Tab-separated table of C-alpha atoms in Angstrom:
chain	number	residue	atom	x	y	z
A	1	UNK	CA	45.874	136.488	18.335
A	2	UNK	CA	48.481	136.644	15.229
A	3	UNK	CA	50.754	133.498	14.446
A	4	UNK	CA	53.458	135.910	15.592
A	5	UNK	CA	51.989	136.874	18.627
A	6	UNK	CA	51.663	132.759	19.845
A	7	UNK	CA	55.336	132.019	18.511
A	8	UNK	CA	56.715	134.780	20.838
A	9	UNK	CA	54.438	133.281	24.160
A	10	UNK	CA	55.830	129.848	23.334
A	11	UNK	CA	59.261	131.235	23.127
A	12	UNK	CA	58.865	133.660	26.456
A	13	UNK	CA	57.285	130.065	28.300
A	14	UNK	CA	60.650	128.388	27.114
A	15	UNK	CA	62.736	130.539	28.444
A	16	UNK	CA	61.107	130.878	32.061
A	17	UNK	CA	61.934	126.771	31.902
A	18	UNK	CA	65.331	126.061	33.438
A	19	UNK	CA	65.872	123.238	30.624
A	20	UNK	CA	65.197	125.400	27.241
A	21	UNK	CA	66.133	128.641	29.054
A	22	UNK	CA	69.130	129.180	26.844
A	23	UNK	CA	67.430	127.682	23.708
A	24	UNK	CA	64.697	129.991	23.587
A	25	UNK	CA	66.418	132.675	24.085
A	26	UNK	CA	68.811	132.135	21.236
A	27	UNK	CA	65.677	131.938	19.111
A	28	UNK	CA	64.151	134.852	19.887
A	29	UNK	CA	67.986	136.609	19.582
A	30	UNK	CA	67.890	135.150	15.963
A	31	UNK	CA	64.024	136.047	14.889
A	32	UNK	CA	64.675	139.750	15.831
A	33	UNK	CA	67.970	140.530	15.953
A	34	UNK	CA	68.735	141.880	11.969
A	35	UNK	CA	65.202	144.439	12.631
A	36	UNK	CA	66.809	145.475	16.241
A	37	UNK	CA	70.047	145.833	14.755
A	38	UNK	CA	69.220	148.279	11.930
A	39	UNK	CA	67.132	150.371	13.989
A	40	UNK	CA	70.177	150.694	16.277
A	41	UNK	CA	72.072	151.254	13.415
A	42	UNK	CA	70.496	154.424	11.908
A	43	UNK	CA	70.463	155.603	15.066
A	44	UNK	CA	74.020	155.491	16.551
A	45	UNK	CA	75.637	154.920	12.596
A	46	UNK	CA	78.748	153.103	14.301
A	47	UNK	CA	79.195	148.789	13.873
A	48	UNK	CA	80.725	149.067	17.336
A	49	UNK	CA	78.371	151.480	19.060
A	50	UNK	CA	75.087	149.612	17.555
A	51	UNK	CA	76.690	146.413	18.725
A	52	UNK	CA	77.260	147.675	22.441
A	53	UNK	CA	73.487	148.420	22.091
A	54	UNK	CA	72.771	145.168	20.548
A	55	UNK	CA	74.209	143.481	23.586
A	56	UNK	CA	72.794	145.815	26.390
A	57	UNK	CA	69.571	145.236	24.904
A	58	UNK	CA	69.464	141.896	24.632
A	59	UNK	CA	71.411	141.062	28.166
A	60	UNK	CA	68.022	143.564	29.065
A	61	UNK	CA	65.798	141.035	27.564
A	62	UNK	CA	67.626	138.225	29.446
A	63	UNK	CA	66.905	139.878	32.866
A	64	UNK	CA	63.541	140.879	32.165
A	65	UNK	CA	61.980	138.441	30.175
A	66	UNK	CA	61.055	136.328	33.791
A	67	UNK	CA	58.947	139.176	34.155
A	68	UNK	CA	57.427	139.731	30.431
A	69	UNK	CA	53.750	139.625	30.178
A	70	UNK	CA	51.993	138.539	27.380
A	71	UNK	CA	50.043	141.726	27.401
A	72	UNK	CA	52.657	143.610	24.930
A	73	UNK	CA	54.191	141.849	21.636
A	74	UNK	CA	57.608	140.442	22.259
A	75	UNK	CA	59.118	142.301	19.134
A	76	UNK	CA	57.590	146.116	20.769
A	77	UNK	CA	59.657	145.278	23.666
A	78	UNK	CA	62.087	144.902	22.044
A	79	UNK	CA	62.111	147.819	20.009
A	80	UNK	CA	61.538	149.916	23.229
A	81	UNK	CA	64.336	148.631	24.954
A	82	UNK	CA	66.278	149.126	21.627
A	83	UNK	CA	65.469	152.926	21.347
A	84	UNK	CA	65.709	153.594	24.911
A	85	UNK	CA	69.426	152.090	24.960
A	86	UNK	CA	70.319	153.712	21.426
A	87	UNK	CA	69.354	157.700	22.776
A	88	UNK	CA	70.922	157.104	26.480
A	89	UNK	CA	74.303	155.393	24.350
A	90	UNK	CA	74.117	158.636	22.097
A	91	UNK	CA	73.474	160.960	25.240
A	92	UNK	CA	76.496	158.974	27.093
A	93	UNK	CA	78.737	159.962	24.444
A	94	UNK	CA	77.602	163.376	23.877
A	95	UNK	CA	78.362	163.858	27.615
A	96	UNK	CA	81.878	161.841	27.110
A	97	UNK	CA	82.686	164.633	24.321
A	98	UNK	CA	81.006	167.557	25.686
A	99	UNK	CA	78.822	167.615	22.620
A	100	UNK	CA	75.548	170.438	23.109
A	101	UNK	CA	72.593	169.462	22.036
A	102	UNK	CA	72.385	172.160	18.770
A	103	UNK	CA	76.111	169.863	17.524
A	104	UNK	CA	74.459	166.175	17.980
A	105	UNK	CA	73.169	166.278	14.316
A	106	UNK	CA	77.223	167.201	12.925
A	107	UNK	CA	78.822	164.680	15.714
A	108	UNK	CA	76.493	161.776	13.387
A	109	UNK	CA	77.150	163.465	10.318
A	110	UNK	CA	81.302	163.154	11.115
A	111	UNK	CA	79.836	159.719	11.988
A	112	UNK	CA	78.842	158.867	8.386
A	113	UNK	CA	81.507	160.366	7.397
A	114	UNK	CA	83.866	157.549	8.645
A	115	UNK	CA	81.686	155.249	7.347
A	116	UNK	CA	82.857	152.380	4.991
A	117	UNK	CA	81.651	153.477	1.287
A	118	UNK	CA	80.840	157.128	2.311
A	119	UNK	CA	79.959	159.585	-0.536
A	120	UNK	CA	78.194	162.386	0.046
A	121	UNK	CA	76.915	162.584	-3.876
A	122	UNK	CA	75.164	159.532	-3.764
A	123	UNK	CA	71.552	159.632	-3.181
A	124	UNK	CA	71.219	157.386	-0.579
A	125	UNK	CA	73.917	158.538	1.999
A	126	UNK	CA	72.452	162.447	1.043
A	127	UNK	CA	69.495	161.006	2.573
A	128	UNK	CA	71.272	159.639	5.193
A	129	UNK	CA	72.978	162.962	6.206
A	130	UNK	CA	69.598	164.761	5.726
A	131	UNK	CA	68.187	162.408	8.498
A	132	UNK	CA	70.734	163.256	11.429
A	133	UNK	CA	69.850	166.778	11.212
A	134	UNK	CA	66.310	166.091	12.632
A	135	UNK	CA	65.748	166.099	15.853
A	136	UNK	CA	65.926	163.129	17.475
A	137	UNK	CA	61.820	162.342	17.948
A	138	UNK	CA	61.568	162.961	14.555
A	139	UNK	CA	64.658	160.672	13.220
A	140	UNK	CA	63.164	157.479	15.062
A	141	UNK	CA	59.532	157.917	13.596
A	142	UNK	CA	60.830	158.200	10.095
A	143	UNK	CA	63.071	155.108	10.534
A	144	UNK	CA	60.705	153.628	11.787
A	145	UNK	CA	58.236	154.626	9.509
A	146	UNK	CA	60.414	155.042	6.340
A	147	UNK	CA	62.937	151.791	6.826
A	148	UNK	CA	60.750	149.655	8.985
A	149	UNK	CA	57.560	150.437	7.407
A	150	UNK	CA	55.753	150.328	10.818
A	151	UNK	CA	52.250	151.023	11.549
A	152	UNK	CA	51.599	154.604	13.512
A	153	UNK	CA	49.444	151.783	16.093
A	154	UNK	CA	52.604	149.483	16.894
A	155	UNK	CA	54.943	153.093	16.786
A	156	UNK	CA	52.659	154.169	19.372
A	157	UNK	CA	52.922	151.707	21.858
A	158	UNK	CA	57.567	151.926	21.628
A	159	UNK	CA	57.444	155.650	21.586
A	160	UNK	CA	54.252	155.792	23.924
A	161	UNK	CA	53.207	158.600	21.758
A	162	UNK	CA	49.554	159.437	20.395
A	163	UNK	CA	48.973	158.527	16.793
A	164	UNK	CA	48.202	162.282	15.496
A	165	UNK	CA	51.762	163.274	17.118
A	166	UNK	CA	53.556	160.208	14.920
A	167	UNK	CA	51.752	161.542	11.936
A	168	UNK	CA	52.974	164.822	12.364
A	169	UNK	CA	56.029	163.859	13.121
A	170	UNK	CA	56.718	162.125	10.000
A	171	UNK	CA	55.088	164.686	8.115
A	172	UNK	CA	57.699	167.493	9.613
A	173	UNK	CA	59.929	164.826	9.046
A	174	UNK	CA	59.824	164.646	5.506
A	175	UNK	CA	59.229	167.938	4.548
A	176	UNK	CA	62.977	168.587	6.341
A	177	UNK	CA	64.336	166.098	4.523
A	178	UNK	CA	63.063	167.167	0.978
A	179	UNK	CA	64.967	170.640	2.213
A	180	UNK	CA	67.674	169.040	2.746
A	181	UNK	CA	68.269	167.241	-0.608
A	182	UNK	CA	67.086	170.457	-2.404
A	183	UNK	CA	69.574	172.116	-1.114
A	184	UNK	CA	72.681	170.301	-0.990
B	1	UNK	CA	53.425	146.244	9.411
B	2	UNK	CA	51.503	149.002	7.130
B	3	UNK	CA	52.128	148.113	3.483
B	4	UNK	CA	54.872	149.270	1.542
B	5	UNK	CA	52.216	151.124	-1.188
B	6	UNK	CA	50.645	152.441	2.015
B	7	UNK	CA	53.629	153.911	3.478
B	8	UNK	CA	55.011	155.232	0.003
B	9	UNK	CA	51.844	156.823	-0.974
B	10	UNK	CA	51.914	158.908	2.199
B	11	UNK	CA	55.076	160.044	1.455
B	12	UNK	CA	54.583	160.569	-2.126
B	13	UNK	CA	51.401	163.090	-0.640
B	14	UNK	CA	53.897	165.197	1.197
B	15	UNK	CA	56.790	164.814	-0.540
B	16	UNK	CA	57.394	163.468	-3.935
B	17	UNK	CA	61.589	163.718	-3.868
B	18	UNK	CA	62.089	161.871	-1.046
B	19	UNK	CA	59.325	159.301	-2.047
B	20	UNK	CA	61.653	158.548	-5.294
B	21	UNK	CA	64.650	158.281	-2.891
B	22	UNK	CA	66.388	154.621	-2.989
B	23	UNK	CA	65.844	152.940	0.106
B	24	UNK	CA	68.792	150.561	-0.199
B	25	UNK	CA	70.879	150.211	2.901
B	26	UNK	CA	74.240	151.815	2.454
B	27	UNK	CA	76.146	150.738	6.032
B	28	UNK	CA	77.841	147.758	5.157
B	29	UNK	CA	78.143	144.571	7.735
B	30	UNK	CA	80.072	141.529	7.937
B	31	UNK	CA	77.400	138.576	6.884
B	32	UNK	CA	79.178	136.451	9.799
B	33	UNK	CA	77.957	138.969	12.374
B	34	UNK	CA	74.423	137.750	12.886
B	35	UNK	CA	75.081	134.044	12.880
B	36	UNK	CA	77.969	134.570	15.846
B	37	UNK	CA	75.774	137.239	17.555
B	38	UNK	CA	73.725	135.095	19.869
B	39	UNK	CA	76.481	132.949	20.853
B	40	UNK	CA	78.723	136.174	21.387
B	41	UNK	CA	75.785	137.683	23.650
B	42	UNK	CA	75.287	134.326	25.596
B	43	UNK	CA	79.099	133.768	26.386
B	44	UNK	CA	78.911	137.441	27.909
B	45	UNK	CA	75.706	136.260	29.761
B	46	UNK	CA	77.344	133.547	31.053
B	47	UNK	CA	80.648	135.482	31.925
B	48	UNK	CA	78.706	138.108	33.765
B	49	UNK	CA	76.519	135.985	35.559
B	50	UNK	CA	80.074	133.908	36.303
B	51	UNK	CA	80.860	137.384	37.717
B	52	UNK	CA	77.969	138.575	39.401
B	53	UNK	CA	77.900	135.089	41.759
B	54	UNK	CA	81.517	134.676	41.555
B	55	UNK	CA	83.946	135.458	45.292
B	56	UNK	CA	87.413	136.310	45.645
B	57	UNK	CA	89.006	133.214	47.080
B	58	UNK	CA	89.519	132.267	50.831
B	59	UNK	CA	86.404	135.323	50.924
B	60	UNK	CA	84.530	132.942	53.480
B	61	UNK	CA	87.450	131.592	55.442
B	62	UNK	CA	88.713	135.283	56.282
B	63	UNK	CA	85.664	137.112	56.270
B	64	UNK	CA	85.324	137.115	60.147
B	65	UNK	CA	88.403	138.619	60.904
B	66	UNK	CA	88.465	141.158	58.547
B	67	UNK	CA	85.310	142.459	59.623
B	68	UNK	CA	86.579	142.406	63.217
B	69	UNK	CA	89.294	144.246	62.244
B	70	UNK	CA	87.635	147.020	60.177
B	71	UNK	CA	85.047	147.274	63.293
B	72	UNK	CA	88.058	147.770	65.808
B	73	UNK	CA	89.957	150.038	63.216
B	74	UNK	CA	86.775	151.515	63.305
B	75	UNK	CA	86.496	152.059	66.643
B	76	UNK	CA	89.850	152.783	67.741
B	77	UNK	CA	90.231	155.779	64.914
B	78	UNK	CA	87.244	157.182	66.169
B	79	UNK	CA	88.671	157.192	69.598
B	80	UNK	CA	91.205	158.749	68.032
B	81	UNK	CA	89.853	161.642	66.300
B	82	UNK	CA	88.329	162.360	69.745
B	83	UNK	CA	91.804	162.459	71.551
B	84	UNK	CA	93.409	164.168	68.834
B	85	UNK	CA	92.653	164.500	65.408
B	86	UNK	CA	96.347	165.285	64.260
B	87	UNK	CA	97.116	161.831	65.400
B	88	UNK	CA	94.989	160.621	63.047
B	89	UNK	CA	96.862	162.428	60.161
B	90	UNK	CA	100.034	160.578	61.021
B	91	UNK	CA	100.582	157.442	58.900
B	92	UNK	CA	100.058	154.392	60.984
B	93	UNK	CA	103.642	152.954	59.612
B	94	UNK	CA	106.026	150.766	61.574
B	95	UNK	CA	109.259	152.585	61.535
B	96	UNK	CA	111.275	149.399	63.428
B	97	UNK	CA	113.217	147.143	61.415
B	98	UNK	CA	113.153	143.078	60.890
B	99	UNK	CA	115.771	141.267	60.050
B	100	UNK	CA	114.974	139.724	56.562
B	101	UNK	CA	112.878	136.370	56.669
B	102	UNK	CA	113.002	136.758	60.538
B	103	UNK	CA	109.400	135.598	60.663
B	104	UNK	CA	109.519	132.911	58.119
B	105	UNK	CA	113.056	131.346	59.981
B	106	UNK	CA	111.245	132.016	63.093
B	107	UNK	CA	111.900	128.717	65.484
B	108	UNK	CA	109.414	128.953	68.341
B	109	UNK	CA	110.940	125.905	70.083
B	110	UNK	CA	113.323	126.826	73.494
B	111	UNK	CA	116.472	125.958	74.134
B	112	UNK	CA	117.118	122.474	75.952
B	113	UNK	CA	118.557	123.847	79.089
B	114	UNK	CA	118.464	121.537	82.492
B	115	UNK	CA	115.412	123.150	84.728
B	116	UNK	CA	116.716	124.015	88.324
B	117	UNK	CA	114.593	122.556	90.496
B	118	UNK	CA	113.436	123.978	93.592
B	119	UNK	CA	111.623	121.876	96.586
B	120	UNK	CA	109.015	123.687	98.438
B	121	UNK	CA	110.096	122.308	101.053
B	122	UNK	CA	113.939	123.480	102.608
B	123	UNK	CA	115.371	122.737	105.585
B	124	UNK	CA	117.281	125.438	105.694
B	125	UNK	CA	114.738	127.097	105.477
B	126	UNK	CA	112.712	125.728	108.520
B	127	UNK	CA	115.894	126.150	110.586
B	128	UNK	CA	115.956	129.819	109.930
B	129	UNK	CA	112.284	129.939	111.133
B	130	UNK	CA	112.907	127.890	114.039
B	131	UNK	CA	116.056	130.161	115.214
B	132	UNK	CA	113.405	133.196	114.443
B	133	UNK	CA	111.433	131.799	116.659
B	134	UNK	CA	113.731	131.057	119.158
B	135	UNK	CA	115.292	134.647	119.406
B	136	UNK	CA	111.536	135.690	119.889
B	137	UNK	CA	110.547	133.788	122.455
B	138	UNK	CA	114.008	134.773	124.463
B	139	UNK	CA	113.209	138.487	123.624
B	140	UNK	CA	109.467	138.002	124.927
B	141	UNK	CA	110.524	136.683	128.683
B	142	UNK	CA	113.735	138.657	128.433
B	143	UNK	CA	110.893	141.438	128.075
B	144	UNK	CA	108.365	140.639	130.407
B	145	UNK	CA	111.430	139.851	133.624
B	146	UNK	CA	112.662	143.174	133.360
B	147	UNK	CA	109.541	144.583	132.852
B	148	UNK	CA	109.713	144.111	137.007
B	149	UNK	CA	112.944	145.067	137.334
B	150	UNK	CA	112.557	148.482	135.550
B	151	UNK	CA	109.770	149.554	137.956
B	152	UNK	CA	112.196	148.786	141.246
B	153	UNK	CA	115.332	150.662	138.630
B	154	UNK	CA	113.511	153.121	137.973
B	155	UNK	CA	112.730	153.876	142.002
B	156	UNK	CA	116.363	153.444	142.436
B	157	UNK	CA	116.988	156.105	140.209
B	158	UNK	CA	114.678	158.100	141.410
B	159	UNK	CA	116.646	157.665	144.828
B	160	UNK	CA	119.644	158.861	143.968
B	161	UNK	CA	118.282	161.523	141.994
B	162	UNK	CA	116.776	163.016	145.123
B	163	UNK	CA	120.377	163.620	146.389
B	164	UNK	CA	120.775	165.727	144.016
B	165	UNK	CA	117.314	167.779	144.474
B	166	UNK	CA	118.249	170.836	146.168
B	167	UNK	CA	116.636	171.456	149.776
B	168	UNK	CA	113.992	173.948	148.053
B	169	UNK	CA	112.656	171.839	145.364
B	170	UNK	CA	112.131	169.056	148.144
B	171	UNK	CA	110.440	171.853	150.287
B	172	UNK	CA	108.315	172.855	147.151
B	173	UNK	CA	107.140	169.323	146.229
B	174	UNK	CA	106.217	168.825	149.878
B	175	UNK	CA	104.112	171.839	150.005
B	176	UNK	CA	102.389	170.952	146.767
B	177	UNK	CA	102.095	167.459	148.102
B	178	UNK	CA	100.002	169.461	151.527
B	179	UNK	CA	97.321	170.917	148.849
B	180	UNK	CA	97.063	167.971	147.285
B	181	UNK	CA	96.214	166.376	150.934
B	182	UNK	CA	94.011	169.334	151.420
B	183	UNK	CA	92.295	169.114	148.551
B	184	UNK	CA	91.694	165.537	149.340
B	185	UNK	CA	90.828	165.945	152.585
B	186	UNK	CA	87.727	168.226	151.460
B	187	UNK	CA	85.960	165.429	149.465
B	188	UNK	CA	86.408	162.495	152.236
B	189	UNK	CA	87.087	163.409	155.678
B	190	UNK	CA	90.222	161.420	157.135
B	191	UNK	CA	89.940	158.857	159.800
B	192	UNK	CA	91.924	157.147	161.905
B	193	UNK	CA	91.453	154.413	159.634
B	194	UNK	CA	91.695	155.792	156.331
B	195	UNK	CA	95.102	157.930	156.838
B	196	UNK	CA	98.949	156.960	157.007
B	197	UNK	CA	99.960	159.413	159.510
B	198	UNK	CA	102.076	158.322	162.579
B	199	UNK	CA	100.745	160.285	165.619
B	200	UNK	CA	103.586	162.226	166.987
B	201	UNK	CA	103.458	164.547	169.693
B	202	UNK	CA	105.388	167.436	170.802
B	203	UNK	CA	107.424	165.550	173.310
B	204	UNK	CA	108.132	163.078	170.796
B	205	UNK	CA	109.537	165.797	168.437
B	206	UNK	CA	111.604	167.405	170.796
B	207	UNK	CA	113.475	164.239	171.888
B	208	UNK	CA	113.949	163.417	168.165
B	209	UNK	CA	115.502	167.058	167.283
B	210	UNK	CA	117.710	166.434	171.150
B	211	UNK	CA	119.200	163.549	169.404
B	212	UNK	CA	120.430	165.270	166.366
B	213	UNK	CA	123.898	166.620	166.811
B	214	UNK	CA	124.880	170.515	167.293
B	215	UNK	CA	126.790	170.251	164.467
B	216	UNK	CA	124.409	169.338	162.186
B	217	UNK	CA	122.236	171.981	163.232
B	218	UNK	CA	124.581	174.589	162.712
B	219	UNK	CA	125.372	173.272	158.877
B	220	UNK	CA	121.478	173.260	158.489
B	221	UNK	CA	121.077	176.711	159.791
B	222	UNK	CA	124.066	178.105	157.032
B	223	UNK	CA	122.819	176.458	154.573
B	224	UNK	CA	119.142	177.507	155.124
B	225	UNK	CA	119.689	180.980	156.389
B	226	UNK	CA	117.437	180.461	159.360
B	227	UNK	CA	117.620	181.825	163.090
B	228	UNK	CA	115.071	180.341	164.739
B	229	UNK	CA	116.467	176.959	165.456
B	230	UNK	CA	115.823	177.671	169.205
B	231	UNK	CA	111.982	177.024	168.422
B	232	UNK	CA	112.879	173.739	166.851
B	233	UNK	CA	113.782	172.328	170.332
C-alpha cells in the first residue's frame, strides 16, 4: 500500500465522521482538484464549462464517497467521475446545438478559437487543434497519456479498457496528430 | 505515474514531431480560482442540501386540506367526465360579483333586535280546543238522537209516498211480495205458529165488502175497469 493510497483512506474515514465531514472533504477537493481540473479542461476547452464539471464532479464525490471502498484509489475515482461528466457535458451541448457527431471536433476547434491568447501559428495551440479532431476515445488516452503522464495500468481501470487497446490508442493517436501538424 | 523519459521515448518511437512538441499549457486561469474552489463547491453543497430538505412554509399546517381537496377535485371531475365530458371543458370560474372587501368587512355578528317570545302554553289556545270539543260532542248526540228519528222519518215518508203509488204498482209489489211468500213457504212449511196471517173466512169478507159504500164501489170499478164486482160480494 503506497503513502498515497493510506492518505486517501484516512481522508475517505474523515469524511464518513459527522465532525471532520466537511474538513476532509475540502482536503481531498484541494489534493486533486488542479489534475481534475486540467483533464476537464482539455476536454471541454471552456473556464465555465470545465468548472460546471468541476462542481458536478465533486458534489458526485460528496454523495458517493459514504459509499467509497477502499478497493479503488481515491484519485481513479475521481478521474472516472471526471471523464464521465466531461463527455455527457460535451454530449449535452452537442444536443443543445444540434451538433452531429462528424462537427464535434470543429464545435472545440471554434472553442479554442475564443480562447484567451489563441494563435493558431504557435506550436502549442497547433497541437491543441490537432487534438480535437480525434475521436473522442482517442483524445482522453493521449491527455491522459501525453499531459498526465499516466500509466496504461491506472488508464485502464478510468476508461475500463484493456491495456493493448490504450496502447493502440495512443499510438493512432499520435500518428493523427503528427498529420495534423504536417499539414497545417 | 510512468516516467516522463518513459512516456517521451514512446512517443519519440512513433512519432518524433510531436515528441519535440512543447508541452506548456496554453489555457490561461485566474491563480485565485483554486484557492476559492472548495469553498465555492461547499457553499453550493450546503445551498443544495438547504434545498433538497428545505419546505415551502405553512407546507405542514395545510397539507391535509389540500390533499382533501385535490382527492375530491379528483373525484368529482371524474364524475364529471362520466356525466358529460363537455362540462368538463368549461372553466370552473365564478361569474357572480362581490362587492370589494365584502369578505374582509364581513361582520358576522346579528342585529340586536328584541326576540318575540312565544309561550307554549296559550290560553287562547286551549279555549279554541275546548269549544272544538264542545261542538263535537253536541254533533255526536245531535247524531246518534236522530239517528232514531230518521228510521220512524223515513217510514213517514215512505207513507205518504204510497199515496202517490198508483193502484198497479201497489198490485205489482203485492204480487211480488206472494212469490216471495211462496218461495219461502217451500223451504219451511208455515204453521199456525210461525205465520202472521189473520184467519178470515168467507162470511167475514162478505160483511166487510157489505159495509163499504156503493159509491165507492162504483169509483173503484171506473178507475179499475172491472165488471165483476158482483163476485166481490
Amino acid at each position: 500500500m503506497t503513502l498515497q493510497h493510506s492518505e486517501d483512506e484516512e481522508l475517505v474515514a474523515g469524511f464518513k465522521e459527522p465532525k471532520s465531514k466537511e474538513s476532509a472533504f475540502t482536503s481531498i477537493v484541494k489534493k486533486y482538484q488542479e489534475r481534475i481540473y486540467w483533464q476537464i479542461r482539455r476536454l471541454v476547452i471552456n473556464h465555465e464549462d470545465a468548472n460546471d464539471v468541476m462542481q458536478n464532479v465533486f458534489i458526485k464525490a460528496w454523495n458517493g464517497l459514504d459509499n467509497f471502498r477502499a478497493e479503488s484509489q481515491l484519485f481513479t475515482w475521481l478521474y472516472r467521475i471526471a471523464v464521465n461528466e466531461s463527455l455527457s457535458y460535451l454530449d449535452q451541448q452537442k444536443k443543445r446545438s444540434n451538433i452531429s457527431i462528424d462537427d464535434s471536433g470543429l464545435h472545440l476547434e471554434e472553442k479554442l478559437h475564443s480562447e484567451k491568447d489563441f494563435d493558431s501559428n504557435k506550436a502549442v495551440w497547433k497541437l491543441q487543434l490537432a487534438i480535437q479532431q480525434l475521436p473522442e476515445k482517442q483524445r482522453i488516452v493521449f491527455n491522459l497519456r501525453y499531459f498526465e503522464e499516466m500509466g496504461y495500468e491506472e488508464m485502464s481501470k478510468i476508461l475500463e479498457t484493456s491495456v493493448g487497446a490504450l496502447k493502440a490508442s495512443y499510438h493512432h493517436a499520435v500518428k493523427k496528430i503528427e498529420d495534423y501538424i504536417l499539414n497545417h | 505515474m510512468n516516467s516522463s523519459k518513459t512516456i517521451l521515448s514512446e512517443t519519440q518511437a512513433i512519432s518524433q514531431p510531436v515528441a519535440n512538441l512543447p508541452k506548456t499549457n496554453p489555457f490561461t486561469l485566474s491563480q485565485e480560482y483554486f484557492e476559492l474552489f472548495s469553498i465555492t463547491l461547499l457553499r453550493r453543497i450546503q445551498q443544495s442540501e438547504q434545498k433538497a430538505l428545505a419546505t415551502p412554509e405553512n407546507y405542514f399546517s395545510t397539507f391535509p386540506s389540500k390533499l382533501l381537496e385535490k382527492i375530491k377535485q379528483e373525484h368529482t371531475s371524474a364524475e364529471l367526465e362520466e356525466l358529460s365530458p363537455m362540462l368538463v371543458g368549461i372553466q370552473k370560474q365564478n361569474p357572480f360579483y362581490v362587492p370589494e372587501n365584502y369578505f374582509s368587512t364581513f361582520n358576522a355578528t346579528p342585529k340586536k333586535e328584541q326576540a318575540v317570545i312565544r309561550s307554549v302554553f296559550s290560553y287562547k289556545r286551549i279555549i279554541r280546543y275546548a269549544a272544538a270539543a264542545c261542538i263535537t260532542g253536541l254533533l255526536i248526540i245531535s247524531y246518534t238522537y236522530n239517528k232514531d228519528n230518521t228510521t220512524s222519518s223515513l217510514a213517514a215518508l215512505q207513507r205518504n209516498s204510497a199515496a202517490d203509488l198508483s193502484l198497479e204498482s201497489i198490485i205489482g209489489y203485492l204480487d211480488e211480495v206472494d212469490d216471495v211468500k211462496d218461495a219461502n213457504e217451500s223451504d219451511t212449511p208455515i204453521t199456525a205458529e210461525n205465520n202472521l196471517l189473520v184467519d178470515i173466512n168467507q162470511e167475514t169478507i162478505r160483511q166487510v165488502l157489505q159495509e163499504i159504500p156503493e159509491s165507492d164501489i162504483k169509483q173503484f170499478i171506473d178507475q179499475t175497469g172491472s165488471t165483476d164486482y158482483k163476485s166481490l160480494n
